[in-house]
Amino acid sequence: KAGVTQTPRYLIKTRGQQVTLSCSPISGHRSVSWYQQTPGQGLQFLFEYFSETQRNKGNFPGRFSGRQFSNSRSEMNVSTLELGDSALYLCASSVDGYGYTFGSGTRLTVV
Amino acid sequence: GENVEQHPSTLSVQEGDSAVIKCTYSDSASNYFPWYKQELGKGPQLIIDIRSNVGEKKDQRIAVTLNKTAKHFSLHITETQPEDSAVYFCAASKDSGGFKTIFGAGTRLFVKA
C-alpha cells in the first residue's frame, strides 16, 4: 500500500514569507502528527490531529498551525518565516496514535 | 517538562556483536514506547514498540525491555550487520485523549564489517 506522502520535498523561502506543507496519510489512518527535525534540537513534536480535531500541540509559537481535512489529509502552515525555521518537517500517520509511519519529509530552507 | 534522555549518542560495534541503546523518560504517565531507525535522506521507520503493560518484546534480532519503576527502556540488537548502521531514536508517548510523542536525541550506530 502507498506510504505517507509529503509535498513538496524541498522548499526555499525568504524570511517573512509564509509556507504551507502537505501530508497525505496512509489510507485508513485517521491520526496525523507533525514533527520538526533539526541537527541541534532533534525531533520535536508540533501537533497531532485525529478526525479533523487537533488533540495535542507541542511548544511552538502560534506562527505554526495546522489542520486536517475530512479525508485525513493534513497541512501545516508557518507564517512570518524566520531563519531558525529551516528544518526537515516530518509528517506521520497512524490508525489510532500507535505505530506511526513517517513520510520522507519536506526540507524547508529559509534565506 | 516531558523529557527523554538517550545514551550513547554514538555507538560503534564490530559486525556480529550486540548493540544496546538506553533511554530514560520523565513522564510517569507515558504508556507507549516506540523505537525508530532513520537512514540518510529518509523519514524514521518504526522497528519495534512496547506498551507499558509488557516488560519485554522481541522481534528476530531486535528486542526492547521496559522498566516502568525506573522509567528506563532499552533497545538490544544482536548479531549486528552493516545494514543496521543508522540513527536510532527512542520515544515515549501517552494516550491522554490524544498522542504526544517525545523523542530522544538519537544514537548514531556504526557497524564495522
mmCIF file of N, CA, C and O in Angstrom, chain B residues 63-109:
data_model
loop_
_atom_site.group_PDB
_atom_site.id
_atom_site.type_symbol
_atom_site.label_atom_id
_atom_site.label_comp_id
_atom_site.label_asym_id
_atom_site.label_seq_id
_atom_site.Cartn_x
_atom_site.Cartn_y
_atom_site.Cartn_z
ATOM 1 N N ALA B 63 15.248 -6.567 20.294
ATOM 2 C CA ALA B 63 14.440 -6.729 21.495
ATOM 3 C C ALA B 63 14.389 -5.404 22.237
ATOM 4 O O ALA B 63 15.315 -4.592 22.149
ATOM 5 N N VAL B 64 13.306 -5.192 22.939
ATOM 6 C CA VAL B 64 13.172 -3.995 23.766
ATOM 7 C C VAL B 64 12.740 -4.431 25.159
ATOM 8 O O VAL B 64 11.935 -5.349 25.313
ATOM 9 N N THR B 65 13.314 -3.781 26.177
ATOM 10 C CA THR B 65 12.927 -4.051 27.563
ATOM 11 C C THR B 65 12.443 -2.756 28.186
ATOM 12 O O THR B 65 12.899 -1.663 27.819
ATOM 13 N N LEU B 66 11.531 -2.868 29.119
ATOM 14 C CA LEU B 66 10.950 -1.709 29.785
ATOM 15 C C LEU B 66 10.922 -1.935 31.291
ATOM 16 O O LEU B 66 10.456 -2.975 31.763
ATOM 17 N N ASN B 67 11.444 -0.970 32.029
ATOM 18 C CA ASN B 67 11.382 -0.981 33.489
ATOM 19 C C ASN B 67 10.584 0.245 33.902
ATOM 20 O O ASN B 67 11.115 1.356 33.964
ATOM 21 N N LYS B 68 9.301 0.054 34.167
ATOM 22 C CA LYS B 68 8.418 1.180 34.480
ATOM 23 C C LYS B 68 8.788 1.860 35.792
ATOM 24 O O LYS B 68 8.674 3.080 35.931
ATOM 25 N N THR B 69 9.245 1.071 36.754
ATOM 26 C CA THR B 69 9.591 1.636 38.057
ATOM 27 C C THR B 69 10.736 2.624 37.928
ATOM 28 O O THR B 69 10.704 3.719 38.502
ATOM 29 N N ALA B 70 11.752 2.233 37.162
ATOM 30 C CA ALA B 70 12.922 3.091 36.971
ATOM 31 C C ALA B 70 12.737 4.062 35.818
ATOM 32 O O ALA B 70 13.582 4.930 35.595
ATOM 33 N N LYS B 71 11.668 3.908 35.063
ATOM 34 C CA LYS B 71 11.407 4.729 33.877
ATOM 35 C C LYS B 71 12.546 4.611 32.869
ATOM 36 O O LYS B 71 13.005 5.610 32.310
ATOM 37 N N HIS B 72 12.994 3.376 32.663
ATOM 38 C CA HIS B 72 14.060 3.070 31.711
ATOM 39 C C HIS B 72 13.533 2.126 30.645
ATOM 40 O O HIS B 72 12.736 1.223 30.956
ATOM 41 N N PHE B 73 13.990 2.269 29.430
ATOM 42 C CA PHE B 73 13.738 1.270 28.410
ATOM 43 C C PHE B 73 14.945 1.190 27.484
ATOM 44 O O PHE B 73 15.686 2.171 27.339
ATOM 45 N N SER B 74 15.176 0.014 26.929
ATOM 46 C CA SER B 74 16.406 -0.223 26.164
ATOM 47 C C SER B 74 16.108 -0.995 24.886
ATOM 48 O O SER B 74 15.176 -1.797 24.836
ATOM 49 N N LEU B 75 16.946 -0.765 23.896
ATOM 50 C CA LEU B 75 16.896 -1.490 22.620
ATOM 51 C C LEU B 75 18.135 -2.364 22.531
ATOM 52 O O LEU B 75 19.248 -1.890 22.785
ATOM 53 N N HIS B 76 17.930 -3.626 22.194
ATOM 54 C CA HIS B 76 19.033 -4.561 22.040
ATOM 55 C C HIS B 76 19.011 -5.107 20.613
ATOM 56 O O HIS B 76 17.984 -5.639 20.172
ATOM 57 N N ILE B 77 20.135 -4.967 19.930
ATOM 58 C CA ILE B 77 20.270 -5.541 18.586
ATOM 59 C C ILE B 77 21.366 -6.590 18.649
ATOM 60 O O ILE B 77 22.505 -6.275 19.027
ATOM 61 N N THR B 78 21.041 -7.811 18.314
ATOM 62 C CA THR B 78 22.045 -8.875 18.328
ATOM 63 C C THR B 78 22.524 -9.158 16.906
ATOM 64 O O THR B 78 21.860 -8.790 15.929
ATOM 65 N N GLU B 79 23.691 -9.788 16.810
ATOM 66 C CA GLU B 79 24.265 -10.178 15.512
ATOM 67 C C GLU B 79 24.186 -9.018 14.513
ATOM 68 O O GLU B 79 23.641 -9.170 13.417
ATOM 69 N N THR B 80 24.743 -7.899 14.902
ATOM 70 C CA THR B 80 24.630 -6.695 14.073
ATOM 71 C C THR B 80 25.241 -6.910 12.682
ATOM 72 O O THR B 80 26.209 -7.664 12.503
ATOM 73 N N GLN B 81 24.641 -6.206 11.718
ATOM 74 C CA GLN B 81 25.077 -6.270 10.320
ATOM 75 C C GLN B 81 25.324 -4.855 9.829
ATOM 76 O O GLN B 81 24.762 -3.895 10.378
ATOM 77 N N PRO B 82 26.153 -4.683 8.793
ATOM 78 C CA PRO B 82 26.438 -3.326 8.288
ATOM 79 C C PRO B 82 25.165 -2.535 7.951
ATOM 80 O O PRO B 82 25.126 -1.320 8.165
ATOM 81 N N GLU B 83 24.129 -3.226 7.498
ATOM 82 C CA GLU B 83 22.890 -2.508 7.160
ATOM 83 C C GLU B 83 22.117 -2.031 8.396
ATOM 84 O O GLU B 83 21.125 -1.297 8.258
ATOM 85 N N ASP B 84 22.571 -2.391 9.571
ATOM 86 C CA ASP B 84 21.980 -1.842 10.798
ATOM 87 C C ASP B 84 22.505 -0.437 11.089
ATOM 88 O O ASP B 84 21.973 0.263 11.958
ATOM 89 N N SER B 85 23.548 -0.026 10.370
ATOM 90 C CA SER B 85 24.112 1.311 10.570
ATOM 91 C C SER B 85 23.072 2.365 10.213
ATOM 92 O O SER B 85 22.525 2.369 9.099
ATOM 93 N N ALA B 86 22.777 3.241 11.175
ATOM 94 C CA ALA B 86 21.734 4.262 11.011
ATOM 95 C C ALA B 86 21.664 5.059 12.313
ATOM 96 O O ALA B 86 22.425 4.801 13.249
ATOM 97 N N VAL B 87 20.735 6.007 12.365
ATOM 98 C CA VAL B 87 20.441 6.701 13.614
ATOM 99 C C VAL B 87 19.174 6.094 14.213
ATOM 100 O O VAL B 87 18.179 5.925 13.509
ATOM 101 N N TYR B 88 19.249 5.750 15.484
ATOM 102 C CA TYR B 88 18.119 5.144 16.189
ATOM 103 C C TYR B 88 17.560 6.128 17.209
ATOM 104 O O TYR B 88 18.304 6.766 17.954
ATOM 105 N N PHE B 89 16.242 6.239 17.233
ATOM 106 C CA PHE B 89 15.560 7.127 18.169
ATOM 107 C C PHE B 89 14.626 6.325 19.063
ATOM 108 O O PHE B 89 13.854 5.499 18.575
ATOM 109 N N CYS B 90 14.691 6.600 20.354
ATOM 110 C CA CYS B 90 13.663 6.083 21.247
ATOM 111 C C CYS B 90 12.621 7.184 21.426
ATOM 112 O O CYS B 90 12.893 8.365 21.150
ATOM 113 N N ALA B 91 11.445 6.814 21.870
ATOM 114 C CA ALA B 91 10.388 7.794 22.080
ATOM 115 C C ALA B 91 9.456 7.309 23.176
ATOM 116 O O ALA B 91 9.335 6.102 23.419
ATOM 117 N N ALA B 92 8.828 8.274 23.814
ATOM 118 C CA ALA B 92 7.828 7.963 24.839
ATOM 119 C C ALA B 92 6.559 8.732 24.500
ATOM 120 O O ALA B 92 6.612 9.904 24.116
ATOM 121 N N SER B 93 5.434 8.039 24.647
ATOM 122 C CA SER B 93 4.165 8.644 24.266
ATOM 123 C C SER B 93 3.099 8.250 25.277
ATOM 124 O O SER B 93 3.238 7.253 25.981
ATOM 125 N N LYS B 94 2.060 9.042 25.350
ATOM 126 C CA LYS B 94 0.955 8.674 26.220
ATOM 127 C C LYS B 94 -0.348 8.985 25.531
ATOM 128 O O LYS B 94 -0.450 9.952 24.765
ATOM 129 N N ASP B 95 -1.320 8.144 25.784
ATOM 130 C CA ASP B 95 -2.650 8.324 25.235
ATOM 131 C C ASP B 95 -3.482 9.048 26.286
ATOM 132 O O ASP B 95 -3.968 8.449 27.221
ATOM 133 N N SER B 96 -3.587 10.367 26.104
ATOM 134 C CA SER B 96 -4.357 11.164 27.065
ATOM 135 C C SER B 96 -5.415 11.940 26.299
ATOM 136 O O SER B 96 -5.452 13.164 26.345
ATOM 137 N N GLY B 97 -6.220 11.193 25.535
ATOM 138 C CA GLY B 97 -7.199 11.859 24.696
ATOM 139 C C GLY B 97 -6.548 12.404 23.435
ATOM 140 O O GLY B 97 -7.113 13.214 22.732
ATOM 141 N N GLY B 98 -5.351 11.990 23.185
ATOM 142 C CA GLY B 98 -4.554 12.431 22.042
ATOM 143 C C GLY B 98 -3.133 12.004 22.327
ATOM 144 O O GLY B 98 -2.779 11.758 23.473
ATOM 145 N N PHE B 99 -2.326 11.882 21.298
ATOM 146 C CA PHE B 99 -0.961 11.405 21.481
ATOM 147 C C PHE B 99 0.043 12.535 21.338
ATOM 148 O O PHE B 99 -0.069 13.370 20.445
ATOM 149 N N LYS B 100 1.024 12.558 22.221
ATOM 150 C CA LYS B 100 2.150 13.480 22.125
ATOM 151 C C LYS B 100 3.397 12.646 22.319
ATOM 152 O O LYS B 100 3.611 12.076 23.388
ATOM 153 N N THR B 101 4.197 12.549 21.268
ATOM 154 C CA THR B 101 5.371 11.684 21.306
ATOM 155 C C THR B 101 6.622 12.519 21.510
ATOM 156 O O THR B 101 6.874 13.457 20.754
ATOM 157 N N ILE B 102 7.388 12.184 22.539
ATOM 158 C CA ILE B 102 8.642 12.861 22.837
ATOM 159 C C ILE B 102 9.787 11.943 22.447
ATOM 160 O O ILE B 102 9.837 10.786 22.894
ATOM 161 N N PHE B 103 10.698 12.448 21.628
ATOM 162 C CA PHE B 103 11.804 11.648 21.127
ATOM 163 C C PHE B 103 13.088 11.892 21.905
ATOM 164 O O PHE B 103 13.336 13.009 22.401
ATOM 165 N N GLY B 104 13.909 10.864 21.999
ATOM 166 C CA GLY B 104 15.273 11.036 22.470
ATOM 167 C C GLY B 104 16.109 11.717 21.396
ATOM 168 O O GLY B 104 15.647 11.892 20.265
ATOM 169 N N ALA B 105 17.336 12.062 21.748
ATOM 170 C CA ALA B 105 18.203 12.821 20.835
ATOM 171 C C ALA B 105 18.799 11.964 19.734
ATOM 172 O O ALA B 105 19.361 12.495 18.772
ATOM 173 N N GLY B 106 18.698 10.657 19.856
ATOM 174 C CA GLY B 106 19.192 9.773 18.806
ATOM 175 C C GLY B 106 20.551 9.170 19.109
ATOM 176 O O GLY B 106 21.363 9.760 19.835
ATOM 177 N N THR B 107 20.779 7.976 18.572
ATOM 178 C CA THR B 107 22.067 7.282 18.678
ATOM 179 C C THR B 107 22.519 6.918 17.279
ATOM 180 O O THR B 107 21.793 6.233 16.551
ATOM 181 N N ARG B 108 23.698 7.381 16.925
ATOM 182 C CA ARG B 108 24.237 7.014 15.618
ATOM 183 C C ARG B 108 25.009 5.716 15.783
ATOM 184 O O ARG B 108 26.022 5.681 16.474
ATOM 185 N N LEU B 109 24.529 4.658 15.150
ATOM 186 C CA LEU B 109 25.150 3.343 15.235
ATOM 187 C C LEU B 109 25.974 3.068 13.983
ATOM 188 O O LEU B 109 25.466 3.187 12.866
#
